[in-house]
């Protein structure tokens, strides 16, 4: 029928040969493919350690041996299956860290972390809107410059919130929650730094910790609201949701006296 003539049997002398298919690999290509698999890193729990199945010489043979052993284990009592890993957590609210150390951080890093925490606490959201209104009322000549208003909010919101809560606390203390009172003050300069942390059955590692492990759990993704500007002279930025990807550099636990908040330092 003339279909894929390059795959038709070839008669050379008294012997018939089948040409290799497009997916057939040469010896060097097989070596390169297996080398890639032997160095691959996937998140913990995503799959078995594929690199162990490659130092075996034959991935298929290794899987056959594993399945045969697992089949036999079904007929033995008190024997765990080979291919299925036991769950690391007993419930969905497990959390905790490993490789912890107490560190003294700089004022700039502490204030930056505190600003980001405030932007993601529900009880603080009404105060964010009040602060924007206060800026526009206090500086009416600059209120049309949205970028300047955003920058002013970023620079001074933490201090403004602290003073605002102190005033409300003196006027009507019953209207100020303990969470709002604590979080309006800056966290301690002493933070707990972790190399690894577990939240809701998910493990997060720092990039340095992943470097010495067979799995990688330092990659993160978040959808967040971001300000978009066309150039440095753009005075009308646009706010929209964007997807950000990064790698965890450090894991902090900020101490607000009455509670602690986990914080990831991520590099893009």
mmCIF file of C-alpha atoms in Angstrom:
data_model
loop_
_atom_site.group_PDB
_atom_site.id
_atom_site.type_symbol
_atom_site.label_atom_id
_atom_site.label_comp_id
_atom_site.label_asym_id
_atom_site.label_seq_id
_atom_site.Cartn_x
_atom_site.Cartn_y
_atom_site.Cartn_z
ATOM 1 C CA UNK A 1 0.000 0.000 0.000
ATOM 2 C CA UNK A 2 3.018 2.274 0.052
ATOM 3 C CA UNK A 3 2.534 3.332 3.681
ATOM 4 C CA UNK A 4 5.709 4.183 5.626
ATOM 5 C CA UNK A 5 8.074 2.587 3.186
ATOM 6 C CA UNK A 6 11.020 3.364 5.459
ATOM 7 C CA UNK A 7 9.655 0.765 7.911
ATOM 8 C CA UNK A 8 9.191 -2.029 5.381
ATOM 9 C CA UNK A 9 11.356 -5.165 5.815
ATOM 10 C CA UNK A 10 14.646 -5.006 3.978
ATOM 11 C CA UNK A 11 16.142 -8.073 2.321
ATOM 12 C CA UNK A 12 19.919 -8.005 2.385
ATOM 13 C CA UNK A 13 21.447 -11.130 0.905
ATOM 14 C CA UNK A 14 19.731 -14.118 2.460
ATOM 15 C CA UNK A 15 18.572 -12.231 5.558
ATOM 16 C CA UNK A 16 15.587 -9.952 6.227
ATOM 17 C CA UNK A 17 15.955 -6.927 8.481
ATOM 18 C CA UNK A 18 13.352 -4.666 10.089
ATOM 19 C CA UNK A 19 14.383 -0.959 10.084
ATOM 20 C CA UNK A 20 14.225 0.747 13.503
ATOM 21 C CA UNK A 21 11.046 2.697 14.289
ATOM 22 C CA UNK A 22 11.116 6.434 14.934
ATOM 23 C CA UNK A 23 10.923 5.814 18.682
ATOM 24 C CA UNK A 24 13.825 3.363 18.717
ATOM 25 C CA UNK A 25 16.882 4.729 20.525
ATOM 26 C CA UNK A 26 20.537 4.246 19.793
ATOM 27 C CA UNK A 27 22.893 3.111 22.541
ATOM 28 C CA UNK A 28 24.010 6.685 23.196
ATOM 29 C CA UNK A 29 20.408 7.940 23.257
ATOM 30 C CA UNK A 30 19.452 5.227 25.734
ATOM 31 C CA UNK A 31 22.406 6.176 27.919
ATOM 32 C CA UNK A 32 21.402 9.855 27.798
ATOM 33 C CA UNK A 33 17.759 9.053 28.618
ATOM 34 C CA UNK A 34 18.646 6.827 31.568
ATOM 35 C CA UNK A 35 21.134 9.415 32.838
ATOM 36 C CA UNK A 36 18.354 12.028 32.854
ATOM 37 C CA UNK A 37 16.054 9.683 34.793
ATOM 38 C CA UNK A 38 18.776 8.879 37.302
ATOM 39 C CA UNK A 39 19.086 12.590 38.195
ATOM 40 C CA UNK A 40 15.409 13.599 38.070
ATOM 41 C CA UNK A 41 13.833 15.082 41.216
ATOM 42 C CA UNK A 42 10.067 15.102 41.818
ATOM 43 C CA UNK A 43 8.019 16.254 44.840
ATOM 44 C CA UNK A 44 7.864 13.821 47.741
ATOM 45 C CA UNK A 45 4.963 11.391 47.327
ATOM 46 C CA UNK A 46 4.605 12.164 43.600
ATOM 47 C CA UNK A 47 6.152 8.890 42.452
ATOM 48 C CA UNK A 48 8.605 6.215 43.451
ATOM 49 C CA UNK A 49 12.312 6.957 43.324
ATOM 50 C CA UNK A 50 12.791 6.482 39.586
ATOM 51 C CA UNK A 51 16.575 6.816 39.916
ATOM 52 C CA UNK A 52 16.693 3.547 41.874
ATOM 53 C CA UNK A 53 14.869 1.788 39.040
ATOM 54 C CA UNK A 54 17.497 3.089 36.478
ATOM 55 C CA UNK A 55 21.095 1.957 38.674
ATOM 56 C CA UNK A 56 19.016 -1.713 38.035
ATOM 57 C CA UNK A 57 19.936 -1.733 34.296
ATOM 58 C CA UNK A 58 16.365 -2.414 33.126
ATOM 59 C CA UNK A 59 13.402 -0.346 34.280
ATOM 60 C CA UNK A 60 10.921 -2.912 32.984
ATOM 61 C CA UNK A 61 12.714 -5.770 34.723
ATOM 62 C CA UNK A 62 12.784 -3.838 37.982
ATOM 63 C CA UNK A 63 9.031 -3.176 37.800
ATOM 64 C CA UNK A 64 8.341 -6.864 37.082
ATOM 65 C CA UNK A 65 10.358 -7.912 40.137
ATOM 66 C CA UNK A 66 8.554 -5.338 42.300
ATOM 67 C CA UNK A 67 5.105 -6.434 41.113
ATOM 68 C CA UNK A 68 5.984 -10.102 41.668
ATOM 69 C CA UNK A 69 7.120 -9.432 45.242
ATOM 70 C CA UNK A 70 4.041 -7.299 45.923
ATOM 71 C CA UNK A 71 1.783 -10.057 44.566
ATOM 72 C CA UNK A 72 3.384 -12.577 46.912
ATOM 73 C CA UNK A 73 3.069 -10.197 49.873
ATOM 74 C CA UNK A 74 -0.733 -10.220 49.492
ATOM 75 C CA UNK A 75 -0.709 -13.810 50.782
ATOM 76 C CA UNK A 76 1.455 -13.025 53.825
ATOM 77 C CA UNK A 77 0.174 -11.485 57.045
ATOM 78 C CA UNK A 78 1.633 -8.361 58.654
ATOM 79 C CA UNK A 79 3.664 -7.462 55.570
ATOM 80 C CA UNK A 80 3.524 -3.986 54.028
ATOM 81 C CA UNK A 81 3.158 -3.726 50.257
ATOM 82 C CA UNK A 82 6.249 -2.888 48.252
ATOM 83 C CA UNK A 83 5.046 -0.208 45.846
ATOM 84 C CA UNK A 84 2.656 1.717 48.097
ATOM 85 C CA UNK A 85 4.231 4.112 50.575
ATOM 86 C CA UNK A 86 2.654 4.540 53.973
ATOM 87 C CA UNK A 87 1.151 8.007 54.611
ATOM 88 C CA UNK A 88 3.498 10.346 56.424
ATOM 89 C CA UNK A 89 0.663 11.936 58.440
ATOM 90 C CA UNK A 90 -2.232 10.526 60.415
ATOM 91 C CA UNK A 91 -4.504 13.511 59.763
ATOM 92 C CA UNK A 92 -4.820 16.551 57.523
ATOM 93 C CA UNK A 93 -3.816 19.174 60.080
ATOM 94 C CA UNK A 94 -0.345 17.908 60.854
ATOM 95 C CA UNK A 95 2.282 20.599 60.909
ATOM 96 C CA UNK A 96 5.770 21.078 62.213
ATOM 97 C CA UNK A 97 9.282 21.836 61.130
ATOM 98 C CA UNK A 98 12.739 20.297 60.939
ATOM 99 C CA UNK A 99 16.196 21.781 61.073
ATOM 100 C CA UNK A 100 15.125 24.730 63.241
ATOM 101 C CA UNK A 101 17.400 27.548 64.389
ATOM 102 C CA UNK A 102 16.808 30.864 66.162
ATOM 103 C CA UNK A 103 18.140 33.865 64.227
ATOM 104 C CA UNK A 104 18.250 37.620 64.684
ATOM 105 C CA UNK A 105 17.017 39.306 61.464
ATOM 106 C CA UNK A 106 17.564 42.832 60.221
ATOM 107 C CA UNK A 107 15.018 45.604 60.680
ATOM 108 C CA UNK A 108 14.464 45.868 56.911
ATOM 109 C CA UNK A 109 13.730 42.134 56.524
ATOM 110 C CA UNK A 110 11.432 42.124 59.552
ATOM 111 C CA UNK A 111 9.449 45.124 58.292
ATOM 112 C CA UNK A 112 9.165 43.653 54.788
ATOM 113 C CA UNK A 113 7.831 40.367 56.175
ATOM 114 C CA UNK A 114 5.420 42.243 58.455
ATOM 115 C CA UNK A 115 4.028 44.291 55.535
ATOM 116 C CA UNK A 116 3.273 41.150 53.547
ATOM 117 C CA UNK A 117 1.616 39.491 56.541
ATOM 118 C CA UNK A 118 -0.691 42.492 57.024
ATOM 119 C CA UNK A 119 -1.799 42.331 53.392
ATOM 120 C CA UNK A 120 -3.069 38.774 53.898
ATOM 121 C CA UNK A 121 -4.984 38.999 57.202
ATOM 122 C CA UNK A 122 -8.779 39.320 56.867
ATOM 123 C CA UNK A 123 -9.214 41.580 59.902
ATOM 124 C CA UNK A 124 -6.716 44.047 58.448
ATOM 125 C CA UNK A 125 -8.459 44.460 55.082
ATOM 126 C CA UNK A 126 -10.923 47.206 56.245
ATOM 127 C CA UNK A 127 -7.982 49.201 57.598
ATOM 128 C CA UNK A 128 -6.220 48.991 54.237
ATOM 129 C CA UNK A 129 -9.166 50.737 52.596
ATOM 130 C CA UNK A 130 -9.271 53.328 55.404
ATOM 131 C CA UNK A 131 -5.581 54.036 54.940
ATOM 132 C CA UNK A 132 -6.014 54.652 51.216
ATOM 133 C CA UNK A 133 -8.860 57.063 51.982
ATOM 134 C CA UNK A 134 -6.717 58.789 54.617
ATOM 135 C CA UNK A 135 -3.855 59.263 52.143
ATOM 136 C CA UNK A 136 -6.114 60.754 49.479
ATOM 137 C CA UNK A 137 -7.725 63.104 52.019
ATOM 138 C CA UNK A 138 -4.423 64.174 53.571
ATOM 139 C CA UNK A 139 -2.663 64.694 50.221
ATOM 140 C CA UNK A 140 -5.419 65.794 47.811
ATOM 141 C CA UNK A 141 -2.957 67.233 45.284
ATOM 142 C CA UNK A 142 -1.342 63.817 44.814
ATOM 143 C CA UNK A 143 -4.460 61.656 45.103
ATOM 144 C CA UNK A 144 -4.750 61.265 41.318
ATOM 145 C CA UNK A 145 -1.283 59.765 41.081
ATOM 146 C CA UNK A 146 -2.208 56.142 41.790
ATOM 147 C CA UNK A 147 1.398 54.975 41.815
ATOM 148 C CA UNK A 148 2.363 57.559 44.441
ATOM 149 C CA UNK A 149 -0.641 56.579 46.559
ATOM 150 C CA UNK A 150 0.354 52.902 46.337
ATOM 151 C CA UNK A 151 3.950 53.667 47.296
ATOM 152 C CA UNK A 152 2.850 55.842 50.220
ATOM 153 C CA UNK A 153 0.559 53.080 51.447
ATOM 154 C CA UNK A 154 3.370 50.558 51.185
ATOM 155 C CA UNK A 155 5.815 52.744 53.109
ATOM 156 C CA UNK A 156 3.615 53.871 55.991
ATOM 157 C CA UNK A 157 0.711 51.460 56.439
ATOM 158 C CA UNK A 158 2.386 49.383 59.175
ATOM 159 C CA UNK A 159 3.063 52.425 61.375
ATOM 160 C CA UNK A 160 -0.346 53.971 60.628
ATOM 161 C CA UNK A 161 -2.148 50.745 61.565
ATOM 162 C CA UNK A 162 -0.289 50.478 64.861
ATOM 163 C CA UNK A 163 -1.269 54.024 65.856
ATOM 164 C CA UNK A 164 -4.844 53.519 64.632
ATOM 165 C CA UNK A 165 -5.355 50.387 66.715
ATOM 166 C CA UNK A 166 -3.881 52.050 69.816
ATOM 167 C CA UNK A 167 -6.424 54.891 69.474
ATOM 168 C CA UNK A 168 -9.318 52.469 68.959
ATOM 169 C CA UNK A 169 -8.123 50.403 71.895
ATOM 170 C CA UNK A 170 -8.288 53.419 74.197
ATOM 171 C CA UNK A 171 -11.694 54.543 72.877
ATOM 172 C CA UNK A 172 -13.501 51.181 72.632
ATOM 173 C CA UNK A 173 -11.339 48.219 73.676
ATOM 174 C CA UNK A 174 -14.163 45.724 73.169
ATOM 175 C CA UNK A 175 -14.116 46.410 69.414
ATOM 176 C CA UNK A 176 -10.458 45.435 69.015
ATOM 177 C CA UNK A 177 -9.738 41.708 68.814
ATOM 178 C CA UNK A 178 -6.662 40.121 70.342
ATOM 179 C CA UNK A 179 -5.471 39.087 66.877
ATOM 180 C CA UNK A 180 -5.711 42.641 65.539
ATOM 181 C CA UNK A 181 -4.003 44.050 68.620
ATOM 182 C CA UNK A 182 -1.106 41.612 68.331
ATOM 183 C CA UNK A 183 -0.631 41.816 64.585
ATOM 184 C CA UNK A 184 -0.709 45.625 64.546
ATOM 185 C CA UNK A 185 2.610 45.523 66.404
ATOM 186 C CA UNK A 186 5.783 44.380 64.663
ATOM 187 C CA UNK A 187 6.964 40.800 65.272
ATOM 188 C CA UNK A 188 10.049 39.975 67.287
ATOM 189 C CA UNK A 189 13.510 40.426 65.772
ATOM 190 C CA UNK A 190 14.169 36.803 66.742
ATOM 191 C CA UNK A 191 12.624 34.378 64.243
ATOM 192 C CA UNK A 192 12.632 30.611 63.960
ATOM 193 C CA UNK A 193 14.173 29.459 60.683
ATOM 194 C CA UNK A 194 13.379 25.988 59.344
ATOM 195 C CA UNK A 195 14.933 23.890 56.621
ATOM 196 C CA UNK A 196 11.716 21.922 56.192
ATOM 197 C CA UNK A 197 8.096 22.425 57.260
ATOM 198 C CA UNK A 198 4.928 20.303 57.068
ATOM 199 C CA UNK A 199 1.511 21.906 56.581
ATOM 200 C CA UNK A 200 -1.682 19.897 55.959
ATOM 201 C CA UNK A 201 0.231 16.805 54.862
ATOM 202 C CA UNK A 202 2.398 18.810 52.449
ATOM 203 C CA UNK A 203 6.141 19.166 52.867
ATOM 204 C CA UNK A 204 7.990 22.364 51.988
ATOM 205 C CA UNK A 205 11.794 22.492 51.886
ATOM 206 C CA UNK A 206 14.307 25.253 51.355
ATOM 207 C CA UNK A 207 16.358 25.158 48.171
ATOM 208 C CA UNK A 208 19.506 24.295 50.123
ATOM 209 C CA UNK A 209 17.826 21.300 51.781
ATOM 210 C CA UNK A 210 16.571 19.989 48.438
ATOM 211 C CA UNK A 211 20.102 20.055 47.065
ATOM 212 C CA UNK A 212 21.039 17.041 49.201
ATOM 213 C CA UNK A 213 17.797 15.062 48.734
ATOM 214 C CA UNK A 214 16.384 12.727 46.094
ATOM 215 C CA UNK A 215 13.107 14.683 45.979
ATOM 216 C CA UNK A 216 12.398 18.379 45.531
ATOM 217 C CA UNK A 217 9.770 20.254 47.535
ATOM 218 C CA UNK A 218 11.064 23.812 47.339
ATOM 219 C CA UNK A 219 9.074 24.946 44.294
ATOM 220 C CA UNK A 220 5.921 26.993 44.989
ATOM 221 C CA UNK A 221 3.218 28.780 42.987
ATOM 222 C CA UNK A 222 0.743 31.463 44.006
ATOM 223 C CA UNK A 223 -1.945 33.548 42.320
ATOM 224 C CA UNK A 224 -1.734 37.066 43.734
ATOM 225 C CA UNK A 225 -2.957 40.554 42.981
ATOM 226 C CA UNK A 226 -0.198 42.680 41.462
ATOM 227 C CA UNK A 227 0.183 46.241 40.242
ATOM 228 C CA UNK A 228 1.055 46.538 36.544
ATOM 229 C CA UNK A 229 2.725 49.657 35.130
ATOM 230 C CA UNK A 230 3.699 50.367 31.531
ATOM 231 C CA UNK A 231 6.836 52.297 32.518
ATOM 232 C CA UNK A 232 8.431 54.212 35.382
ATOM 233 C CA UNK A 233 6.425 57.288 34.308
ATOM 234 C CA UNK A 234 3.073 55.490 34.312
ATOM 235 C CA UNK A 235 0.818 57.210 36.886
ATOM 236 C CA UNK A 236 -2.191 54.932 36.358
ATOM 237 C CA UNK A 237 -1.181 51.365 37.250
ATOM 238 C CA UNK A 238 -3.581 48.489 36.727
ATOM 239 C CA UNK A 239 -4.253 45.888 39.407
ATOM 240 C CA UNK A 240 -4.808 42.309 38.234
ATOM 241 C CA UNK A 241 -4.267 38.700 39.297
ATOM 242 C CA UNK A 242 -1.018 37.076 38.196
ATOM 243 C CA UNK A 243 0.558 33.661 38.663
ATOM 244 C CA UNK A 244 3.990 33.681 40.297
ATOM 245 C CA UNK A 245 6.473 30.813 40.478
ATOM 246 C CA UNK A 246 9.501 30.594 42.707
ATOM 247 C CA UNK A 247 11.784 28.560 44.950
ATOM 248 C CA UNK A 248 11.792 28.763 48.744
ATOM 249 C CA UNK A 249 14.997 30.345 50.017
ATOM 250 C CA UNK A 250 14.125 30.517 53.720
ATOM 251 C CA UNK A 251 11.244 29.440 55.975
ATOM 252 C CA UNK A 252 10.513 31.772 58.886
ATOM 253 C CA UNK A 253 8.131 31.608 61.814
ATOM 254 C CA UNK A 254 7.324 35.173 62.917
ATOM 255 C CA UNK A 255 6.589 35.635 66.618
ATOM 256 C CA UNK A 256 3.692 37.996 67.407
ATOM 257 C CA UNK A 257 3.747 37.086 71.136
ATOM 258 C CA UNK A 258 0.245 35.567 71.257
ATOM 259 C CA UNK A 259 0.660 33.571 68.022
ATOM 260 C CA UNK A 260 3.127 32.777 65.263
ATOM 261 C CA UNK A 261 2.842 33.068 61.492
ATOM 262 C CA UNK A 262 4.745 30.997 58.957
ATOM 263 C CA UNK A 263 6.493 32.982 56.241
ATOM 264 C CA UNK A 264 8.260 31.857 53.048
ATOM 265 C CA UNK A 265 11.067 33.894 51.479
ATOM 266 C CA UNK A 266 10.860 32.976 47.801
ATOM 267 C CA UNK A 267 13.213 33.770 44.926
ATOM 268 C CA UNK A 268 11.967 33.857 41.353
#
